């Protein structure tokens, strides 16, 4: 459950986090601001941007679901965390 983030889980995370809070989410996960801005410049569509930011975060750190859930809790998005738990296979 708390293992490394992969494949379809990335899309489950993207679906669970409100678009308007996405950049805040990435900052809470500690993706660098420069990286966020770079993705916004390089990638046209918002969903592709979200995927790319998450992918870069995964490459730079030990990206676990536990860290994702912790970030959502810190942002007071417990409902989103709950939706994500339901979306993920056991």
mmCIF file of N, CA and C in Angstrom:
data_model
loop_
_atom_site.group_PDB
_atom_site.id
_atom_site.type_symbol
_atom_site.label_atom_id
_atom_site.label_comp_id
_atom_site.label_asym_id
_atom_site.label_seq_id
_atom_site.Cartn_x
_atom_site.Cartn_y
_atom_site.Cartn_z
ATOM 1 N N UNK A 1 0.831 -1.209 0.000
ATOM 2 C CA UNK A 1 0.000 0.000 0.000
ATOM 3 C C UNK A 1 0.874 1.272 0.000
ATOM 4 N N UNK A 2 1.887 1.294 0.861
ATOM 5 C CA UNK A 2 2.736 2.473 0.936
ATOM 6 C C UNK A 2 3.905 2.426 -0.025
ATOM 7 N N UNK A 3 3.877 1.470 -0.961
ATOM 8 C CA UNK A 3 5.009 1.272 -1.875
ATOM 9 C C UNK A 3 5.231 2.419 -2.843
ATOM 10 N N UNK A 4 6.215 2.239 -3.712
ATOM 11 C CA UNK A 4 6.558 3.272 -4.684
ATOM 12 C C UNK A 4 5.416 3.516 -5.670
ATOM 13 N N UNK A 5 5.308 4.753 -6.069
ATOM 14 C CA UNK A 5 4.280 5.163 -7.027
ATOM 15 C C UNK A 5 4.631 4.646 -8.416
ATOM 16 N N UNK A 6 3.643 4.141 -9.152
ATOM 17 C CA UNK A 6 3.914 3.669 -10.502
ATOM 18 C C UNK A 6 2.681 3.749 -11.391
ATOM 19 N N UNK A 7 2.947 3.763 -12.710
ATOM 20 C CA UNK A 7 1.928 3.667 -13.749
ATOM 21 C C UNK A 7 0.573 4.280 -13.488
ATOM 22 N N UNK A 8 -0.425 3.430 -13.387
ATOM 23 C CA UNK A 8 -1.810 3.880 -13.267
ATOM 24 C C UNK A 8 -2.051 4.643 -11.963
ATOM 25 N N UNK A 9 -1.209 4.405 -10.966
ATOM 26 C CA UNK A 9 -1.351 5.142 -9.704
ATOM 27 C C UNK A 9 -1.147 6.635 -9.923
ATOM 28 N N UNK A 10 -0.268 6.980 -10.866
ATOM 29 C CA UNK A 10 -0.023 8.393 -11.163
ATOM 30 C C UNK A 10 -1.324 9.067 -11.581
ATOM 31 N N UNK A 11 -2.079 8.390 -12.447
ATOM 32 C CA UNK A 11 -3.338 8.967 -12.905
ATOM 33 C C UNK A 11 -4.371 9.019 -11.788
ATOM 34 N N UNK A 12 -4.347 8.051 -10.901
ATOM 35 C CA UNK A 12 -5.262 8.070 -9.756
ATOM 36 C C UNK A 12 -4.977 9.292 -8.877
ATOM 37 N N UNK A 13 -3.687 9.595 -8.684
ATOM 38 C CA UNK A 13 -3.299 10.777 -7.897
ATOM 39 C C UNK A 13 -3.757 12.045 -8.605
ATOM 40 N N UNK A 14 -3.500 12.125 -9.918
ATOM 41 C CA UNK A 14 -3.915 13.300 -10.696
ATOM 42 C C UNK A 14 -5.420 13.512 -10.582
ATOM 43 N N UNK A 15 -6.182 12.428 -10.680
ATOM 44 C CA UNK A 15 -7.643 12.532 -10.603
ATOM 45 C C UNK A 15 -8.117 12.963 -9.221
ATOM 46 N N UNK A 16 -7.367 12.603 -8.188
ATOM 47 C CA UNK A 16 -7.809 12.869 -6.814
ATOM 48 C C UNK A 16 -7.554 14.305 -6.359
ATOM 49 N N UNK A 17 -6.540 14.950 -6.927
ATOM 50 C CA UNK A 17 -6.162 16.298 -6.477
ATOM 51 C C UNK A 17 -6.855 17.350 -7.342
ATOM 52 N N UNK A 18 -7.536 18.309 -6.706
ATOM 53 C CA UNK A 18 -8.197 19.361 -7.500
ATOM 54 C C UNK A 18 -7.170 20.127 -8.331
ATOM 55 N N UNK A 19 -7.504 20.405 -9.598
ATOM 56 C CA UNK A 19 -6.581 21.069 -10.514
ATOM 57 C C UNK A 19 -6.073 22.389 -9.920
ATOM 58 N N UNK A 20 -6.977 23.162 -9.296
ATOM 59 C CA UNK A 20 -6.576 24.477 -8.786
ATOM 60 C C UNK A 20 -5.610 24.389 -7.601
ATOM 61 N N UNK A 21 -5.475 23.205 -7.011
ATOM 62 C CA UNK A 21 -4.542 23.030 -5.882
ATOM 63 C C UNK A 21 -3.307 22.228 -6.286
ATOM 64 N N UNK A 22 -3.210 21.903 -7.603
ATOM 65 C CA UNK A 22 -2.153 20.998 -8.054
ATOM 66 C C UNK A 22 -0.753 21.513 -7.750
ATOM 67 N N UNK A 23 -0.489 22.794 -8.094
ATOM 68 C CA UNK A 23 0.864 23.327 -7.891
ATOM 69 C C UNK A 23 1.201 23.367 -6.400
ATOM 70 N N UNK A 24 0.217 23.715 -5.601
ATOM 71 C CA UNK A 24 0.421 23.690 -4.143
ATOM 72 C C UNK A 24 0.781 22.273 -3.692
ATOM 73 N N UNK A 25 0.071 21.296 -4.245
ATOM 74 C CA UNK A 25 0.336 19.888 -3.939
ATOM 75 C C UNK A 25 1.779 19.527 -4.274
ATOM 76 N N UNK A 26 2.240 19.940 -5.467
ATOM 77 C CA UNK A 26 3.608 19.628 -5.868
ATOM 78 C C UNK A 26 4.624 20.339 -4.967
ATOM 79 N N UNK A 27 4.291 21.552 -4.517
ATOM 80 C CA UNK A 27 5.197 22.266 -3.605
ATOM 81 C C UNK A 27 5.267 21.566 -2.248
ATOM 82 N N UNK A 28 4.124 21.095 -1.781
ATOM 83 C CA UNK A 28 4.103 20.365 -0.509
ATOM 84 C C UNK A 28 4.939 19.086 -0.626
ATOM 85 N N UNK A 29 4.913 18.479 -1.805
ATOM 86 C CA UNK A 29 5.744 17.291 -2.056
ATOM 87 C C UNK A 29 7.217 17.652 -2.279
ATOM 88 N N UNK A 30 7.479 18.969 -2.317
ATOM 89 C CA UNK A 30 8.838 19.493 -2.436
ATOM 90 C C UNK A 30 9.450 19.342 -3.825
ATOM 91 N N UNK A 31 8.607 19.396 -4.864
ATOM 92 C CA UNK A 31 9.161 19.541 -6.210
ATOM 93 C C UNK A 31 9.589 20.998 -6.333
ATOM 94 N N UNK A 32 10.787 21.220 -6.862
ATOM 95 C CA UNK A 32 11.313 22.585 -6.926
ATOM 96 C C UNK A 32 10.457 23.496 -7.800
ATOM 97 N N UNK A 33 10.341 24.746 -7.388
ATOM 98 C CA UNK A 33 9.553 25.749 -8.108
ATOM 99 C C UNK A 33 10.021 25.866 -9.565
ATOM 100 N N UNK A 34 11.344 25.856 -9.774
ATOM 101 C CA UNK A 34 11.907 25.964 -11.122
ATOM 102 C C UNK A 34 11.421 24.812 -11.999
ATOM 103 N N UNK A 35 11.329 23.649 -11.406
ATOM 104 C CA UNK A 35 10.871 22.446 -12.116
ATOM 105 C C UNK A 35 9.396 22.599 -12.515
ATOM 106 N N UNK A 36 8.591 23.097 -11.590
ATOM 107 C CA UNK A 36 7.160 23.328 -11.844
ATOM 108 C C UNK A 36 6.996 24.302 -13.014
ATOM 109 N N UNK A 37 7.752 25.410 -12.970
ATOM 110 C CA UNK A 37 7.660 26.429 -14.015
ATOM 111 C C UNK A 37 8.126 25.887 -15.364
ATOM 112 N N UNK A 38 9.175 25.083 -15.343
ATOM 113 C CA UNK A 38 9.699 24.482 -16.567
ATOM 114 C C UNK A 38 8.648 23.592 -17.229
ATOM 115 N N UNK A 39 8.001 22.768 -16.441
ATOM 116 C CA UNK A 39 6.963 21.880 -16.981
ATOM 117 C C UNK A 39 5.830 22.718 -17.581
ATOM 118 N N UNK A 40 5.449 23.798 -16.901
ATOM 119 C CA UNK A 40 4.379 24.652 -17.423
ATOM 120 C C UNK A 40 4.748 25.253 -18.776
ATOM 121 N N UNK A 41 6.029 25.583 -18.953
ATOM 122 C CA UNK A 41 6.491 26.144 -20.221
ATOM 123 C C UNK A 41 6.564 25.079 -21.316
ATOM 124 N N UNK A 42 7.023 23.889 -20.949
ATOM 125 C CA UNK A 42 7.305 22.844 -21.940
ATOM 126 C C UNK A 42 6.076 22.052 -22.365
ATOM 127 N N UNK A 43 5.092 21.950 -21.477
ATOM 128 C CA UNK A 43 3.962 21.044 -21.725
ATOM 129 C C UNK A 43 2.669 21.848 -21.820
ATOM 130 N N UNK A 44 1.923 21.625 -22.905
ATOM 131 C CA UNK A 44 0.757 22.464 -23.176
ATOM 132 C C UNK A 44 -0.456 22.149 -22.296
ATOM 133 N N UNK A 45 -0.835 20.900 -22.226
ATOM 134 C CA UNK A 45 -2.097 20.543 -21.572
ATOM 135 C C UNK A 45 -1.920 20.302 -20.074
ATOM 136 N N UNK A 46 -2.890 20.783 -19.314
ATOM 137 C CA UNK A 46 -2.796 20.715 -17.848
ATOM 138 C C UNK A 46 -2.618 19.285 -17.347
ATOM 139 N N UNK A 47 -3.366 18.353 -17.902
ATOM 140 C CA UNK A 47 -3.254 16.964 -17.420
ATOM 141 C C UNK A 47 -1.864 16.394 -17.715
ATOM 142 N N UNK A 48 -1.316 16.755 -18.875
ATOM 143 C CA UNK A 48 0.041 16.329 -19.217
ATOM 144 C C UNK A 48 1.063 16.985 -18.290
ATOM 145 N N UNK A 49 0.802 18.248 -17.930
ATOM 146 C CA UNK A 49 1.678 18.948 -16.976
ATOM 147 C C UNK A 49 1.679 18.227 -15.632
ATOM 148 N N UNK A 50 0.479 17.861 -15.181
ATOM 149 C CA UNK A 50 0.358 17.166 -13.898
ATOM 150 C C UNK A 50 1.147 15.858 -13.922
ATOM 151 N N UNK A 51 0.980 15.103 -15.008
ATOM 152 C CA UNK A 51 1.675 13.827 -15.132
ATOM 153 C C UNK A 51 3.186 14.048 -15.117
ATOM 154 N N UNK A 52 3.643 15.044 -15.880
ATOM 155 C CA UNK A 52 5.077 15.322 -15.993
ATOM 156 C C UNK A 52 5.662 15.754 -14.643
ATOM 157 N N UNK A 53 4.946 16.616 -13.928
ATOM 158 C CA UNK A 53 5.431 17.061 -12.610
ATOM 159 C C UNK A 53 5.537 15.883 -11.645
ATOM 160 N N UNK A 54 4.519 15.046 -11.656
ATOM 161 C CA UNK A 54 4.512 13.878 -10.776
ATOM 162 C C UNK A 54 5.651 12.931 -11.153
ATOM 163 N N UNK A 55 5.850 12.740 -12.454
ATOM 164 C CA UNK A 55 6.914 11.861 -12.936
ATOM 165 C C UNK A 55 8.280 12.376 -12.484
ATOM 166 N N UNK A 56 8.496 13.683 -12.617
ATOM 167 C CA UNK A 56 9.777 14.267 -12.195
ATOM 168 C C UNK A 56 9.972 14.131 -10.699
ATOM 169 N N UNK A 57 8.893 14.330 -9.951
ATOM 170 C CA UNK A 57 8.978 14.158 -8.493
ATOM 171 C C UNK A 57 9.371 12.711 -8.185
ATOM 172 N N UNK A 58 8.783 11.758 -8.884
ATOM 173 C CA UNK A 58 9.093 10.341 -8.683
ATOM 174 C C UNK A 58 10.562 10.039 -8.983
ATOM 175 N N UNK A 59 11.113 10.715 -9.984
ATOM 176 C CA UNK A 59 12.501 10.461 -10.372
ATOM 177 C C UNK A 59 13.493 11.057 -9.374
ATOM 178 N N UNK A 60 13.066 12.099 -8.670
ATOM 179 C CA UNK A 60 13.986 12.832 -7.802
ATOM 180 C C UNK A 60 13.972 12.380 -6.345
ATOM 181 N N UNK A 61 13.011 11.561 -5.989
ATOM 182 C CA UNK A 61 12.851 11.244 -4.576
ATOM 183 C C UNK A 61 12.298 9.836 -4.408
ATOM 184 N N UNK A 62 12.178 9.400 -3.185
ATOM 185 C CA UNK A 62 11.496 8.143 -2.913
ATOM 186 C C UNK A 62 10.007 8.450 -2.904
ATOM 187 N N UNK A 63 9.365 8.263 -4.043
ATOM 188 C CA UNK A 63 7.967 8.647 -4.220
ATOM 189 C C UNK A 63 7.049 7.528 -3.754
ATOM 190 N N UNK A 64 6.480 7.694 -2.586
ATOM 191 C CA UNK A 64 5.575 6.671 -2.062
ATOM 192 C C UNK A 64 4.166 7.232 -1.919
ATOM 193 N N UNK A 65 3.211 6.322 -1.905
ATOM 194 C CA UNK A 65 1.827 6.729 -1.666
ATOM 195 C C UNK A 65 1.687 7.361 -0.286
ATOM 196 N N UNK A 66 2.464 6.889 0.668
ATOM 197 C CA UNK A 66 2.419 7.476 2.008
ATOM 198 C C UNK A 66 2.725 8.970 1.972
ATOM 199 N N UNK A 67 3.713 9.335 1.151
ATOM 200 C CA UNK A 67 4.072 10.757 1.038
ATOM 201 C C UNK A 67 2.962 11.547 0.363
ATOM 202 N N UNK A 68 2.314 10.942 -0.624
ATOM 203 C CA UNK A 68 1.184 11.586 -1.299
ATOM 204 C C UNK A 68 0.053 11.821 -0.291
ATOM 205 N N UNK A 69 -0.274 10.779 0.474
ATOM 206 C CA UNK A 69 -1.349 10.917 1.465
ATOM 207 C C UNK A 69 -0.996 11.962 2.530
ATOM 208 N N UNK A 70 0.255 11.973 2.954
ATOM 209 C CA UNK A 70 0.705 12.954 3.946
ATOM 210 C C UNK A 70 0.548 14.376 3.407
ATOM 211 N N UNK A 71 0.889 14.571 2.131
ATOM 212 C CA UNK A 71 0.757 15.892 1.510
ATOM 213 C C UNK A 71 -0.711 16.313 1.454
ATOM 214 N N UNK A 72 -1.582 15.393 1.082
ATOM 215 C CA UNK A 72 -3.014 15.703 1.014
ATOM 216 C C UNK A 72 -3.559 16.066 2.396
ATOM 217 N N UNK A 73 -3.126 15.323 3.419
ATOM 218 C CA UNK A 73 -3.560 15.625 4.789
ATOM 219 C C UNK A 73 -3.085 17.016 5.204
ATOM 220 N N UNK A 74 -1.822 17.334 4.881
ATOM 221 C CA UNK A 74 -1.263 18.629 5.239
ATOM 222 C C UNK A 74 -2.029 19.773 4.572
ATOM 223 N N UNK A 75 -2.546 19.510 3.366
ATOM 224 C CA UNK A 75 -3.311 20.510 2.623
ATOM 225 C C UNK A 75 -4.779 20.514 3.035
ATOM 226 N N UNK A 76 -5.111 19.695 4.024
ATOM 227 C CA UNK A 76 -6.487 19.548 4.508
ATOM 228 C C UNK A 76 -7.426 19.068 3.396
ATOM 229 N N UNK A 77 -6.922 18.122 2.616
ATOM 230 C CA UNK A 77 -7.709 17.508 1.543
ATOM 231 C C UNK A 77 -7.998 16.041 1.886
ATOM 232 N N UNK A 78 -8.523 15.833 3.074
ATOM 233 C CA UNK A 78 -8.810 14.467 3.531
ATOM 234 C C UNK A 78 -9.789 13.760 2.599
ATOM 235 N N UNK A 79 -10.749 14.494 2.067
ATOM 236 C CA UNK A 79 -11.721 13.912 1.137
ATOM 237 C C UNK A 79 -11.039 13.396 -0.124
ATOM 238 N N UNK A 80 -10.051 14.142 -0.596
ATOM 239 C CA UNK A 80 -9.292 13.726 -1.781
ATOM 240 C C UNK A 80 -8.455 12.492 -1.465
ATOM 241 N N UNK A 81 -7.875 12.481 -0.262
ATOM 242 C CA UNK A 81 -7.089 11.320 0.167
ATOM 243 C C UNK A 81 -7.981 10.076 0.207
ATOM 244 N N UNK A 82 -9.198 10.264 0.713
ATOM 245 C CA UNK A 82 -10.153 9.159 0.807
ATOM 246 C C UNK A 82 -10.540 8.668 -0.589
ATOM 247 N N UNK A 83 -10.788 9.604 -1.502
ATOM 248 C CA UNK A 83 -11.139 9.243 -2.889
ATOM 249 C C UNK A 83 -9.995 8.474 -3.541
ATOM 250 N N UNK A 84 -8.763 8.896 -3.249
ATOM 251 C CA UNK A 84 -7.593 8.216 -3.809
ATOM 252 C C UNK A 84 -7.485 6.798 -3.249
ATOM 253 N N UNK A 85 -7.700 6.649 -1.950
ATOM 254 C CA UNK A 85 -7.656 5.295 -1.337
ATOM 255 C C UNK A 85 -8.651 4.377 -2.009
ATOM 256 N N UNK A 86 -9.846 4.885 -2.284
ATOM 257 C CA UNK A 86 -10.883 4.067 -2.938
ATOM 258 C C UNK A 86 -10.519 3.730 -4.377
ATOM 259 N N UNK A 87 -9.816 4.661 -5.059
ATOM 260 C CA UNK A 87 -9.476 4.466 -6.470
ATOM 261 C C UNK A 87 -8.358 3.455 -6.682
ATOM 262 N N UNK A 88 -7.533 3.273 -5.654
ATOM 263 C CA UNK A 88 -6.381 2.384 -5.800
ATOM 264 C C UNK A 88 -6.761 0.939 -5.497
ATOM 265 N N UNK A 89 -6.236 0.019 -6.284
ATOM 266 C CA UNK A 89 -6.494 -1.391 -5.981
ATOM 267 C C UNK A 89 -5.833 -1.759 -4.656
ATOM 268 N N UNK A 90 -6.437 -2.678 -3.908
ATOM 269 C CA UNK A 90 -5.882 -3.067 -2.588
ATOM 270 C C UNK A 90 -4.504 -3.686 -2.709
#
